């Protein structure tokens, strides 16, 4: 801090002194008659009122100069006070700078200690990593020996088991499959680069397929390393729920005692590689979905799917989708989601190890696939409800679905109060219920036979149903309830190239996948929200 102050000097009363000398000379000459006669001065100037006028002029000059000097002194005092104040501020700033210097010096010392501690941790981590690599190589070496011995023993036991003893043979085959799954898991865990390790295995599988294509009559060649995507999904479900899944007539997979799990498995082309790798990836995603669906306070009180799993084929890709009711993933979390050691499970009683999604990402990269996630949001909408009674009467109402924070409410069109559900009590039995969404202009018709199930969810989106109908009927009373459902959650997508895409060379590159993701992301960003009304002004319409 720098300052400069100009202090003017106190002036000397020169004018007053000169006036006083002239006044003394005047009175002295007035007493000397000789001088007056010698210089021939007029006698009038030495008589009244000239002496009084001169005295008044002298007094005025004296007062004016005294006032001027007083103002100069006040200005000097103000400047001196300002200098003192600036000096005090300068000293205070110096003290603050000294205090900051001490604080920053302490911070610098702490930062030096922190950096040195981190360097020591990294050095220790490198030592632990090298130690782990040596342990992993030892485990892999000994694991191969143990695996071969157990595998040989199981093969001999299966060969000696009679065909009539189906239970024992099935148990032995399950043990062999579990052993193979354990070895594949151990093989991935001890690999230096999981994605590169899997990619090498996929290349070896391609080579075996090409050899079998070229040498169809060869006997010693092993079978093609192909597997059914649906079988891999069923195996993953069996490992996660400890129950053998069952298939219904519509192609959906049903798991007993798991009403909140909705699964649809469509036919798909076979995949090339090791089935256990895909089972491991699906198992991790399903375990995450189970964790969020089973947490206390998770919105799972409604009778609907808390976990939705689908399998379908899109072009040359097999797509797995796993939906859960977990919290949305923000941008900061998305950057670290697939990193080793990062976990989204932050609960006290359950804290993840940060391995599941890392394994999923590495496995999918090894198969030249793609894994991504999408946040599922609740959308406001307007629905048209049409009730048809057996007497021919038709009841029509318009329902507004409103999203308020984390809750989904509804109300009749024109009403002010919102509620969790709406009820109708028709006087006659229902023949059908039709619900039309303004967002997609699609009509869903529910027959009387379907209403006998008492609970009917949105057939247009069985994976994330947007509403639920509860119908209770007796001889005298009938009650129909409409309730909007909360579908907020996260959906993970895994896309894997099929065997035919690899053989025919139709495998898209990474840039094509990234471009498709960008186009899809932009489409979602500029899409009109469900239930929104777009209006265009006449001026813009004319343009």
Short mmCIF file of C-alpha atoms in Angstrom, two decimals:
data_model
loop_
_atom_site.label_atom_id
_atom_site.label_comp_id
_atom_site.label_asym_id
_atom_site.label_seq_id
_atom_site.Cartn_x
_atom_site.Cartn_y
_atom_site.Cartn_z
CA UNK A 1 0.00 0.00 0.00
CA UNK A 2 1.41 3.44 -1.03
CA UNK A 3 0.12 6.91 -0.27
CA UNK A 4 1.15 10.53 -0.93
CA UNK A 5 -0.14 13.63 0.90
CA UNK A 6 0.81 17.24 0.12
CA UNK A 7 0.84 19.54 3.19
CA UNK A 8 1.09 23.27 2.47
CA UNK A 9 3.19 25.49 4.75
CA UNK A 10 1.60 28.04 7.11
CA UNK A 11 1.88 31.50 5.39
CA UNK A 12 3.61 34.45 7.12
CA UNK A 13 1.32 37.58 7.69
CA UNK A 14 3.23 39.78 5.27
CA UNK A 15 0.28 42.00 4.28
CA UNK A 16 -0.63 42.72 7.91
CA UNK A 17 2.98 43.61 8.76
CA UNK A 18 3.26 45.97 5.79
CA UNK A 19 -0.07 47.57 6.63
CA UNK A 20 1.05 48.04 10.26
CA UNK A 21 4.33 49.68 9.14
CA UNK A 22 2.50 52.03 6.81
CA UNK A 23 0.04 52.90 9.54
CA UNK A 24 2.90 53.68 11.96
CA UNK A 25 4.58 55.81 9.35
CA UNK A 26 1.33 57.71 8.77
CA UNK A 27 0.91 58.53 12.46
CA UNK A 28 4.58 59.42 12.79
CA UNK A 29 4.42 61.88 9.88
CA UNK A 30 1.20 63.37 11.24
CA UNK A 31 3.14 64.44 14.35
CA UNK A 32 5.97 66.04 12.35
CA UNK A 33 4.96 69.43 10.95
CA UNK A 34 8.35 69.92 9.37
CA UNK A 35 8.05 66.79 7.29
CA UNK A 36 4.59 67.75 6.17
CA UNK A 37 5.81 71.16 5.06
CA UNK A 38 8.93 69.72 3.45
CA UNK A 39 7.08 67.15 1.41
CA UNK A 40 4.15 69.54 0.88
CA UNK A 41 1.62 66.98 2.06
CA UNK A 42 -2.03 68.02 2.25
CA UNK A 43 -3.14 68.68 5.80
CA UNK A 44 -6.56 67.24 5.12
CA UNK A 45 -5.33 63.59 5.15
CA UNK A 46 -4.10 63.95 8.72
CA UNK A 47 -7.44 65.01 10.16
CA UNK A 48 -10.66 63.14 10.83
CA UNK A 49 -12.03 60.92 9.33
CA UNK A 50 -8.85 59.69 7.50
CA UNK A 51 -7.12 58.21 10.59
CA UNK A 52 -10.28 56.25 11.49
CA UNK A 53 -10.63 54.91 7.91
CA UNK A 54 -7.04 53.73 7.90
CA UNK A 55 -7.51 52.02 11.25
CA UNK A 56 -10.63 50.21 9.94
CA UNK A 57 -8.78 49.11 6.82
CA UNK A 58 -5.93 47.77 8.92
CA UNK A 59 -8.37 45.87 11.15
CA UNK A 60 -10.06 44.35 8.06
CA UNK A 61 -6.73 43.25 6.60
CA UNK A 62 -5.78 41.75 9.96
CA UNK A 63 -9.03 39.78 10.24
CA UNK A 64 -8.91 38.49 6.67
CA UNK A 65 -5.35 37.29 6.98
CA UNK A 66 -6.05 35.68 10.36
CA UNK A 67 -9.02 33.82 8.80
CA UNK A 68 -6.87 32.67 5.90
CA UNK A 69 -4.12 31.44 8.26
CA UNK A 70 -6.71 29.62 10.39
CA UNK A 71 -8.05 27.79 7.34
CA UNK A 72 -4.51 26.76 6.39
CA UNK A 73 -3.95 25.37 9.88
CA UNK A 74 -7.22 23.36 9.74
CA UNK A 75 -6.18 21.94 6.39
CA UNK A 76 -2.81 20.97 7.89
CA UNK A 77 -4.52 19.24 10.81
CA UNK A 78 -6.77 17.31 8.39
CA UNK A 79 -3.79 16.24 6.31
CA UNK A 80 -1.88 15.16 9.41
CA UNK A 81 -4.91 13.11 10.59
CA UNK A 82 -5.16 11.52 7.15
CA UNK A 83 -1.48 10.64 7.21
CA UNK A 84 -1.85 9.06 10.64
CA UNK A 85 -4.88 7.08 9.47
CA UNK A 86 -3.03 5.83 6.40
CA UNK A 87 -0.06 4.88 8.52
CA UNK A 88 -2.37 2.95 10.86
CA UNK A 89 -3.95 1.17 7.87
CA UNK A 90 -0.52 0.41 6.51
CA UNK A 91 0.55 -1.11 9.80
CA UNK A 92 -2.68 -3.14 9.98
CA UNK A 93 -2.16 -4.42 6.43
CA UNK A 94 1.38 -5.35 7.28
CA UNK A 95 0.12 -7.29 10.28
CA UNK A 96 -2.47 -9.09 8.12
CA UNK A 97 0.14 -9.91 5.52
CA UNK A 98 2.39 -11.29 8.20
CA UNK A 99 -0.48 -13.40 9.56
CA UNK A 100 -1.32 -14.67 6.05
CA UNK A 101 2.31 -15.44 5.43
CA UNK A 102 2.38 -17.53 8.61
CA UNK A 103 -0.85 -19.30 7.65
CA UNK A 104 0.30 -19.99 4.08
CA UNK A 105 3.60 -21.21 5.40
CA UNK A 106 1.70 -23.63 7.62
CA UNK A 107 -0.43 -24.72 4.66
CA UNK A 108 2.66 -25.23 2.56
CA UNK A 109 4.13 -27.43 5.27
CA UNK A 110 0.90 -29.40 5.47
CA UNK A 111 0.81 -29.71 1.67
CA UNK A 112 4.39 -30.98 1.67
CA UNK A 113 3.46 -33.55 4.31
CA UNK A 114 0.34 -34.53 2.34
CA UNK A 115 2.29 -34.97 -0.89
CA UNK A 116 4.97 -36.97 0.86
CA UNK A 117 2.30 -39.18 2.48
CA UNK A 118 0.59 -39.72 -0.87
CA UNK A 119 3.89 -40.56 -2.51
CA UNK A 120 4.53 -43.08 0.21
CA UNK A 121 1.02 -44.50 -0.29
CA UNK A 122 1.55 -44.78 -4.05
CA UNK A 123 4.89 -46.42 -3.52
CA UNK A 124 3.29 -48.80 -1.07
CA UNK A 125 0.41 -49.35 -3.53
CA UNK A 126 2.87 -50.20 -6.30
CA UNK A 127 4.58 -52.64 -3.98
CA UNK A 128 1.21 -54.17 -3.07
CA UNK A 129 0.28 -54.34 -6.76
CA UNK A 130 3.48 -56.14 -7.62
CA UNK A 131 2.92 -58.43 -4.68
CA UNK A 132 -0.64 -59.06 -5.85
CA UNK A 133 0.58 -59.85 -9.38
CA UNK A 134 2.98 -62.43 -8.01
CA UNK A 135 0.17 -63.92 -5.91
CA UNK A 136 -2.18 -63.89 -8.91
CA UNK A 137 0.34 -65.71 -11.10
CA UNK A 138 0.83 -68.29 -8.34
CA UNK A 139 -2.95 -68.68 -7.94
CA UNK A 140 -3.38 -69.07 -11.69
CA UNK A 141 -0.63 -71.69 -11.87
CA UNK A 142 -1.99 -73.72 -8.97
CA UNK A 143 -5.56 -73.15 -10.12
CA UNK A 144 -4.87 -74.70 -13.50
CA UNK A 145 -3.51 -77.82 -11.85
CA UNK A 146 -6.42 -78.10 -9.41
CA UNK A 147 -8.97 -77.36 -12.13
CA UNK A 148 -7.58 -80.08 -14.40
CA UNK A 149 -7.65 -82.63 -11.61
CA UNK A 150 -11.21 -81.84 -10.53
CA UNK A 151 -12.41 -81.63 -14.13
CA UNK A 152 -10.87 -84.99 -14.95
CA UNK A 153 -12.42 -86.58 -11.85
CA UNK A 154 -15.87 -85.19 -12.72
CA UNK A 155 -15.62 -86.35 -16.34
CA UNK A 156 -14.70 -89.88 -15.19
CA UNK A 157 -17.51 -89.89 -12.65
CA UNK A 158 -20.03 -88.72 -15.24
CA UNK A 159 -18.80 -91.40 -17.64
CA UNK A 160 -19.20 -94.12 -15.02
CA UNK A 161 -22.68 -92.94 -13.99
CA UNK A 162 -25.46 -94.97 -15.54
CA UNK A 163 -28.06 -93.27 -17.69
CA UNK A 164 -30.81 -94.36 -15.35
CA UNK A 165 -29.44 -92.41 -12.43
CA UNK A 166 -30.54 -89.04 -13.80
CA UNK A 167 -30.39 -87.15 -10.48
CA UNK A 168 -26.76 -88.04 -9.82
CA UNK A 169 -25.80 -87.27 -13.40
CA UNK A 170 -27.58 -83.89 -13.23
CA UNK A 171 -25.80 -83.01 -9.99
CA UNK A 172 -22.45 -83.92 -11.48
CA UNK A 173 -23.11 -81.82 -14.58
CA UNK A 174 -24.15 -78.87 -12.39
CA UNK A 175 -20.95 -79.30 -10.39
CA UNK A 176 -18.94 -79.31 -13.60
CA UNK A 177 -20.69 -76.15 -14.79
CA UNK A 178 -20.10 -74.43 -11.43
CA UNK A 179 -16.45 -75.44 -11.55
CA UNK A 180 -16.10 -74.00 -15.06
CA UNK A 181 -17.80 -70.78 -13.92
CA UNK A 182 -15.47 -70.53 -10.92
CA UNK A 183 -12.44 -71.04 -13.12
CA UNK A 184 -13.57 -68.39 -15.63
CA UNK A 185 -14.11 -65.95 -12.77
CA UNK A 186 -10.68 -66.74 -11.36
CA UNK A 187 -9.18 -66.43 -14.82
CA UNK A 188 -10.61 -62.93 -15.27
CA UNK A 189 -9.70 -61.83 -11.76
CA UNK A 190 -6.05 -62.72 -12.20
CA UNK A 191 -5.68 -61.29 -15.73
CA UNK A 192 -3.57 -58.15 -16.18
CA UNK A 193 -5.99 -56.64 -18.72
CA UNK A 194 -9.45 -58.17 -18.63
CA UNK A 195 -10.70 -56.62 -21.90
CA UNK A 196 -7.57 -57.67 -23.81
CA UNK A 197 -7.68 -61.13 -22.25
CA UNK A 198 -11.28 -61.64 -23.35
CA UNK A 199 -10.57 -60.20 -26.81
CA UNK A 200 -7.77 -62.76 -27.27
CA UNK A 201 -10.15 -65.55 -26.29
CA UNK A 202 -12.75 -64.26 -28.76
CA UNK A 203 -10.11 -64.24 -31.52
CA UNK A 204 -9.23 -67.86 -30.68
CA UNK A 205 -12.94 -68.73 -30.85
CA UNK A 206 -13.19 -67.09 -34.26
CA UNK A 207 -10.24 -69.13 -35.44
CA UNK A 208 -11.92 -72.34 -34.27
CA UNK A 209 -15.09 -71.37 -36.11
CA UNK A 210 -13.20 -70.67 -39.33
CA UNK A 211 -11.38 -74.00 -39.03
CA UNK A 212 -14.65 -75.85 -38.58
CA UNK A 213 -16.12 -73.98 -41.58
CA UNK A 214 -13.16 -74.93 -43.78
CA UNK A 215 -12.74 -78.50 -42.47
CA UNK A 216 -16.27 -79.80 -42.19
CA UNK A 217 -15.12 -83.45 -42.27
CA UNK A 218 -12.53 -83.02 -39.52
CA UNK A 219 -13.19 -85.15 -36.45
CA UNK A 220 -10.66 -83.82 -33.92
CA UNK A 221 -11.81 -80.21 -34.07
CA UNK A 222 -13.76 -79.04 -30.99
CA UNK A 223 -17.29 -77.74 -31.16
CA UNK A 224 -17.93 -74.17 -32.17
CA UNK A 225 -17.65 -71.86 -29.14
CA UNK A 226 -21.18 -70.50 -29.54
CA UNK A 227 -23.86 -70.03 -26.94
CA UNK A 228 -27.47 -68.89 -26.79
CA UNK A 229 -27.98 -65.38 -25.28
CA UNK A 230 -31.24 -66.51 -23.69
CA UNK A 231 -29.55 -69.47 -22.00
CA UNK A 232 -26.90 -67.12 -20.57
CA UNK A 233 -29.67 -64.88 -19.16
CA UNK A 234 -31.47 -67.83 -17.59
CA UNK A 235 -28.23 -69.04 -15.98
CA UNK A 236 -27.59 -65.58 -14.56
CA UNK A 237 -31.14 -65.41 -13.18
CA UNK A 238 -30.77 -68.82 -11.58
CA UNK A 239 -27.55 -67.75 -9.86
CA UNK A 240 -29.03 -64.48 -8.61
CA UNK A 241 -32.41 -65.75 -7.37
CA UNK A 242 -31.44 -69.36 -6.52
CA UNK A 243 -34.58 -70.51 -8.37
CA UNK A 244 -34.84 -72.11 -11.77
CA UNK A 245 -36.75 -69.70 -14.07
CA UNK A 246 -39.81 -70.86 -15.99
CA UNK A 247 -41.13 -69.66 -19.34
CA UNK A 248 -44.82 -68.87 -19.97
CA UNK A 249 -46.80 -68.98 -23.21
CA UNK A 250 -46.09 -65.33 -24.08
CA UNK A 251 -42.33 -65.83 -23.98
CA UNK A 252 -41.86 -64.12 -20.63
CA UNK A 253 -39.69 -65.71 -17.99
CA UNK A 254 -41.29 -66.15 -14.58
CA UNK A 255 -39.42 -66.50 -11.32
CA UNK A 256 -41.45 -67.97 -8.50
CA UNK A 257 -41.87 -65.85 -5.36
CA UNK A 258 -40.52 -62.80 -7.24
CA UNK A 259 -43.60 -60.79 -8.36
CA UNK A 260 -41.55 -57.60 -8.72
CA UNK A 261 -39.30 -59.05 -11.43
CA UNK A 262 -40.48 -58.73 -15.04
CA UNK A 263 -38.45 -60.60 -17.66
CA UNK A 264 -38.94 -60.90 -21.41
CA UNK A 265 -36.63 -63.01 -23.51
CA UNK A 266 -36.94 -62.81 -27.29
CA UNK A 267 -35.18 -65.18 -29.70
CA UNK A 268 -31.73 -63.96 -30.72
CA UNK A 269 -28.80 -65.17 -32.80
CA UNK A 270 -26.00 -66.98 -30.98
CA UNK A 271 -22.98 -65.19 -29.57
CA UNK A 272 -19.34 -66.11 -29.99
CA UNK A 273 -17.13 -66.63 -26.98
CA UNK A 274 -17.44 -67.87 -23.42
CA UNK A 275 -20.94 -67.96 -21.99
CA UNK A 276 -19.70 -67.56 -18.42
CA UNK A 277 -18.33 -64.09 -19.20
CA UNK A 278 -21.79 -62.82 -20.19
CA UNK A 279 -23.33 -64.61 -17.19
CA UNK A 280 -20.90 -62.78 -14.91
CA UNK A 281 -21.75 -59.39 -16.47
CA UNK A 282 -25.51 -59.99 -16.22
CA UNK A 283 -25.16 -61.29 -12.68
CA UNK A 284 -23.50 -58.07 -11.56
CA UNK A 285 -26.22 -55.90 -13.10
CA UNK A 286 -29.01 -58.03 -11.64
CA UNK A 287 -27.36 -58.00 -8.20
CA UNK A 288 -27.29 -54.19 -8.32
CA UNK A 289 -30.97 -54.17 -9.25
CA UNK A 290 -31.74 -56.54 -6.35
CA UNK A 291 -29.85 -54.27 -3.96
CA UNK A 292 -31.89 -51.18 -4.88
CA UNK A 293 -35.22 -53.05 -5.07
CA UNK A 294 -34.70 -54.56 -1.60
CA UNK A 295 -33.60 -51.43 0.25
CA UNK A 296 -35.86 -49.96 2.90
CA UNK A 297 -37.63 -46.87 1.70
CA UNK A 298 -37.31 -47.86 -1.94
CA UNK A 299 -40.60 -47.28 -3.69
CA UNK A 300 -41.63 -50.92 -4.01
CA UNK A 301 -44.99 -51.03 -2.28
CA UNK A 302 -46.93 -51.25 -5.55
CA UNK A 303 -47.47 -54.55 -7.30
CA UNK A 304 -45.35 -53.84 -10.31
CA UNK A 305 -41.91 -54.58 -11.68
CA UNK A 306 -39.12 -53.24 -9.49
CA UNK A 307 -36.66 -55.07 -11.75
CA UNK A 308 -37.21 -55.35 -15.51
CA UNK A 309 -34.93 -57.44 -17.73
CA UNK A 310 -35.31 -57.77 -21.49
CA UNK A 311 -33.40 -59.56 -24.21
CA UNK A 312 -33.89 -58.70 -27.85
CA UNK A 313 -31.93 -58.51 -31.09
CA UNK A 314 -31.50 -55.20 -32.91
CA UNK A 315 -29.87 -55.66 -36.29
CA UNK A 316 -26.52 -57.37 -35.77
CA UNK A 317 -26.55 -56.77 -32.02
CA UNK A 318 -27.98 -58.66 -29.08
CA UNK A 319 -29.25 -56.20 -26.50
CA UNK A 320 -29.66 -56.89 -22.78
CA UNK A 321 -31.54 -54.31 -20.72
CA UNK A 322 -31.65 -54.30 -16.92
CA UNK A 323 -33.89 -51.72 -15.23
CA UNK A 324 -33.88 -50.99 -11.49
CA UNK A 325 -35.55 -48.45 -9.20
CA UNK A 326 -32.28 -47.01 -7.94
CA UNK A 327 -31.41 -43.30 -7.75
CA UNK A 328 -30.50 -41.39 -10.88
CA UNK A 329 -26.84 -41.17 -11.89
CA UNK A 330 -25.53 -37.62 -12.17
CA UNK A 331 -22.77 -36.42 -14.48
CA UNK A 332 -20.03 -36.58 -11.84
CA UNK A 333 -20.95 -40.17 -10.95
CA UNK A 334 -21.17 -41.12 -14.63
CA UNK A 335 -17.51 -40.24 -15.14
CA UNK A 336 -16.45 -42.62 -12.37
CA UNK A 337 -19.16 -45.26 -12.68
CA UNK A 338 -17.10 -47.93 -14.46
CA UNK A 339 -13.81 -47.20 -12.70
CA UNK A 340 -12.14 -49.86 -10.60
CA UNK A 341 -12.91 -49.36 -6.91
CA UNK A 342 -15.80 -46.90 -7.35
CA UNK A 343 -19.15 -48.05 -5.96
CA UNK A 344 -22.59 -46.40 -5.93
CA UNK A 345 -23.59 -48.40 -2.87
CA UNK A 346 -23.01 -45.92 -0.06
CA UNK A 347 -25.29 -47.39 2.61
CA UNK A 348 -23.82 -48.18 6.02
CA UNK A 349 -24.84 -51.80 6.06
CA UNK A 350 -23.99 -52.35 2.38
CA UNK A 351 -20.91 -50.79 0.85
CA UNK A 352 -19.86 -52.05 -2.55
CA UNK A 353 -16.32 -52.96 -3.52
CA UNK A 354 -16.39 -51.19 -6.89
CA UNK A 355 -15.79 -54.36 -8.92
CA UNK A 356 -19.16 -55.23 -10.47
CA UNK A 357 -19.58 -52.46 -13.06
CA UNK A 358 -15.84 -52.49 -13.71
CA UNK A 359 -16.05 -56.18 -14.68
CA UNK A 360 -19.14 -55.48 -16.79
CA UNK A 361 -17.39 -52.72 -18.72
CA UNK A 362 -14.22 -54.74 -19.28
CA UNK A 363 -16.14 -57.83 -20.40
CA UNK A 364 -18.28 -55.87 -22.85
CA UNK A 365 -15.21 -54.12 -24.27
CA UNK A 366 -13.56 -57.50 -24.77
CA UNK A 367 -16.57 -58.59 -26.88
CA UNK A 368 -16.44 -55.37 -28.97
CA UNK A 369 -19.77 -54.34 -27.46
CA UNK A 370 -21.12 -51.33 -25.64
CA UNK A 371 -22.51 -50.74 -22.16
CA UNK A 372 -24.39 -47.59 -21.24
CA UNK A 373 -27.06 -46.37 -18.85
CA UNK A 374 -30.13 -44.14 -19.10
CA UNK A 375 -31.93 -42.32 -16.31
CA UNK A 376 -35.67 -43.04 -16.47
CA UNK A 377 -37.80 -40.04 -15.48
CA UNK A 378 -41.46 -39.61 -14.62
CA UNK A 379 -43.31 -37.67 -17.32
CA UNK A 380 -46.50 -35.64 -17.00
CA UNK A 381 -49.26 -36.77 -19.32
CA UNK A 382 -52.95 -36.46 -20.11
CA UNK A 383 -55.04 -39.63 -20.37
CA UNK A 384 -58.52 -40.27 -21.69
CA UNK A 385 -60.38 -42.97 -19.71
CA UNK A 386 -63.39 -44.68 -21.33
CA UNK A 387 -65.52 -47.11 -19.31
CA UNK A 388 -68.00 -49.28 -21.18
CA UNK A 389 -70.75 -50.89 -19.06
CA UNK A 390 -72.76 -53.98 -19.94
CA UNK A 391 -75.96 -51.91 -20.28
CA UNK A 392 -74.43 -49.87 -23.09
CA UNK A 393 -73.61 -46.85 -20.97
CA UNK A 394 -70.24 -45.19 -21.60
CA UNK A 395 -68.36 -43.09 -19.02
CA UNK A 396 -65.54 -40.86 -20.28
CA UNK A 397 -63.15 -38.82 -18.16
CA UNK A 398 -59.90 -36.97 -18.78
CA UNK A 399 -57.09 -37.60 -16.27
CA UNK A 400 -54.05 -35.38 -15.78
CA UNK A 401 -50.89 -37.05 -14.48
CA UNK A 402 -48.77 -34.54 -12.56
CA UNK A 403 -45.13 -34.93 -11.46
CA UNK A 404 -44.40 -33.05 -8.24
CA UNK A 405 -40.79 -33.61 -7.23
CA UNK A 406 -40.33 -37.33 -6.57
CA UNK A 407 -44.06 -38.04 -6.39
CA UNK A 408 -46.56 -38.82 -9.13
CA UNK A 409 -50.09 -37.52 -8.61
CA UNK A 410 -53.27 -37.37 -10.65
CA UNK A 411 -56.51 -35.43 -10.90
CA UNK A 412 -59.52 -35.12 -13.13
CA UNK A 413 -59.27 -32.46 -15.79
CA UNK A 414 -60.51 -29.15 -14.41
CA UNK A 415 -60.17 -30.17 -10.76
CA UNK A 416 -57.86 -28.30 -8.41
CA UNK A 417 -56.97 -30.97 -5.85
CA UNK A 418 -54.45 -33.66 -6.75
CA UNK A 419 -54.48 -37.15 -5.21
CA UNK A 420 -52.70 -40.48 -5.33
CA UNK A 421 -55.54 -42.33 -7.07
CA UNK A 422 -58.97 -41.82 -8.63
CA UNK A 423 -61.99 -44.06 -8.07
CA UNK A 424 -65.18 -44.86 -10.00
CA UNK A 425 -68.17 -46.86 -8.72
CA UNK A 426 -70.25 -47.85 -11.76
CA UNK A 427 -73.74 -49.17 -11.19
CA UNK A 428 -73.37 -51.96 -13.75
CA UNK A 429 -70.52 -54.42 -14.49
CA UNK A 430 -67.73 -53.28 -16.76
CA UNK A 431 -67.32 -54.68 -20.24
CA UNK A 432 -64.04 -52.95 -21.06
CA UNK A 433 -61.75 -50.09 -20.14
CA UNK A 434 -59.91 -48.01 -22.72
CA UNK A 435 -57.06 -45.65 -21.81
CA UNK A 436 -55.56 -43.32 -24.41
CA UNK A 437 -52.33 -41.42 -23.80
CA UNK A 438 -52.04 -37.99 -25.37
CA UNK A 439 -48.23 -38.35 -25.43
CA UNK A 440 -48.19 -41.26 -27.90
CA UNK A 441 -51.85 -41.31 -29.06
CA UNK A 442 -52.00 -45.03 -28.32
CA UNK A 443 -55.11 -46.69 -26.90
CA UNK A 444 -54.91 -49.63 -24.51
CA UNK A 445 -58.07 -51.73 -24.20
CA UNK A 446 -58.60 -53.92 -21.16
CA UNK A 447 -61.37 -56.49 -21.34
CA UNK A 448 -63.62 -57.77 -18.58
CA UNK A 449 -61.64 -61.02 -18.42
CA UNK A 450 -58.44 -59.08 -17.74
CA UNK A 451 -60.19 -57.04 -15.06
CA UNK A 452 -61.00 -60.24 -13.21
CA UNK A 453 -57.30 -60.33 -12.23
CA UNK A 454 -58.15 -57.35 -9.94
CA UNK A 455 -54.79 -55.65 -10.65
CA UNK A 456 -53.91 -54.62 -14.23
CA UNK A 457 -50.86 -52.56 -15.14
CA UNK A 458 -50.04 -50.56 -18.27
CA UNK A 459 -49.80 -53.12 -21.11
CA UNK A 460 -48.08 -50.56 -23.35
CA UNK A 461 -44.97 -50.48 -21.14
CA UNK A 462 -44.81 -53.71 -19.15
CA UNK A 463 -41.18 -53.06 -18.16
CA UNK A 464 -41.97 -49.64 -16.62
CA UNK A 465 -45.78 -49.49 -16.30
CA UNK A 466 -47.04 -45.93 -15.98
CA UNK A 467 -50.36 -46.71 -14.28
CA UNK A 468 -52.26 -49.41 -12.46
CA UNK A 469 -55.95 -50.36 -12.34
CA UNK A 470 -57.53 -52.03 -9.30
CA UNK A 471 -60.96 -53.56 -9.88
CA UNK A 472 -63.13 -54.97 -7.13
CA UNK A 473 -66.55 -56.34 -8.03
CA UNK A 474 -69.31 -58.02 -6.07
CA UNK A 475 -73.00 -58.54 -6.71
CA UNK A 476 -73.99 -55.10 -5.45
CA UNK A 477 -70.84 -52.97 -5.43
CA UNK A 478 -68.19 -52.34 -8.03
CA UNK A 479 -65.11 -50.13 -7.64
CA UNK A 480 -62.42 -49.21 -10.18
CA UNK A 481 -59.29 -47.34 -9.05
CA UNK A 482 -56.73 -45.66 -11.27
CA UNK A 483 -53.28 -44.98 -9.85
CA UNK A 484 -50.24 -43.44 -11.63
CA UNK A 485 -47.01 -45.24 -10.91
CA UNK A 486 -43.54 -43.96 -10.18
CA UNK A 487 -41.15 -45.29 -12.85
CA UNK A 488 -38.05 -43.24 -11.97
CA UNK A 489 -34.92 -45.39 -12.06
CA UNK A 490 -31.88 -46.40 -14.09
CA UNK A 491 -31.65 -48.74 -17.07
CA UNK A 492 -28.39 -50.38 -18.17
CA UNK A 493 -28.02 -51.52 -21.80
CA UNK A 494 -25.49 -54.07 -23.05
CA UNK A 495 -25.08 -54.50 -26.81
CA UNK A 496 -23.01 -57.41 -28.12
CA UNK A 497 -22.32 -58.31 -31.76
CA UNK A 498 -23.76 -61.62 -32.90
CA UNK A 499 -21.76 -64.51 -34.34
CA UNK A 500 -23.02 -63.85 -37.88
CA UNK A 501 -21.95 -60.21 -37.65
CA UNK A 502 -18.41 -61.28 -36.77
CA UNK A 503 -18.19 -63.96 -39.44
CA UNK A 504 -19.62 -61.78 -42.22
CA UNK A 505 -17.47 -58.79 -41.23
CA UNK A 506 -20.44 -56.52 -40.45
CA UNK A 507 -19.04 -55.51 -37.09
CA UNK A 508 -19.42 -51.72 -36.69
CA UNK A 509 -16.47 -49.81 -35.36
CA UNK A 510 -16.27 -47.93 -32.12
CA UNK A 511 -16.78 -44.62 -33.91
CA UNK A 512 -20.08 -45.83 -35.34
CA UNK A 513 -21.26 -46.83 -31.88
CA UNK A 514 -20.23 -43.48 -30.44
CA UNK A 515 -21.97 -41.66 -33.29
CA UNK A 516 -25.16 -43.66 -32.69
CA UNK A 517 -24.98 -42.79 -28.99
CA UNK A 518 -24.55 -39.09 -29.79
CA UNK A 519 -27.52 -39.12 -32.18
CA UNK A 520 -29.68 -40.90 -29.62
CA UNK A 521 -28.60 -38.50 -26.88
CA UNK A 522 -29.42 -35.46 -29.03
CA UNK A 523 -32.78 -36.96 -29.95
CA UNK A 524 -33.65 -37.37 -26.27
CA UNK A 525 -32.47 -33.84 -25.48
CA UNK A 526 -34.62 -32.16 -28.14
CA UNK A 527 -37.61 -34.45 -27.76
CA UNK A 528 -40.88 -32.87 -26.65
CA UNK A 529 -41.78 -34.06 -23.11
CA UNK A 530 -44.78 -36.29 -22.77
CA UNK A 531 -47.94 -34.29 -22.31
CA UNK A 532 -46.36 -31.02 -23.47
CA UNK A 533 -48.15 -28.83 -26.00
CA UNK A 534 -46.03 -27.07 -28.60
CA UNK A 535 -47.45 -23.77 -29.84
CA UNK A 536 -46.15 -21.78 -32.80
CA UNK A 537 -46.88 -18.08 -33.23
CA UNK A 538 -48.52 -16.97 -36.52
CA UNK A 539 -45.48 -14.87 -37.38
CA UNK A 540 -43.13 -17.84 -37.09
CA UNK A 541 -45.64 -20.06 -38.88
CA UNK A 542 -45.74 -17.62 -41.76
CA UNK A 543 -41.98 -17.64 -42.04
#
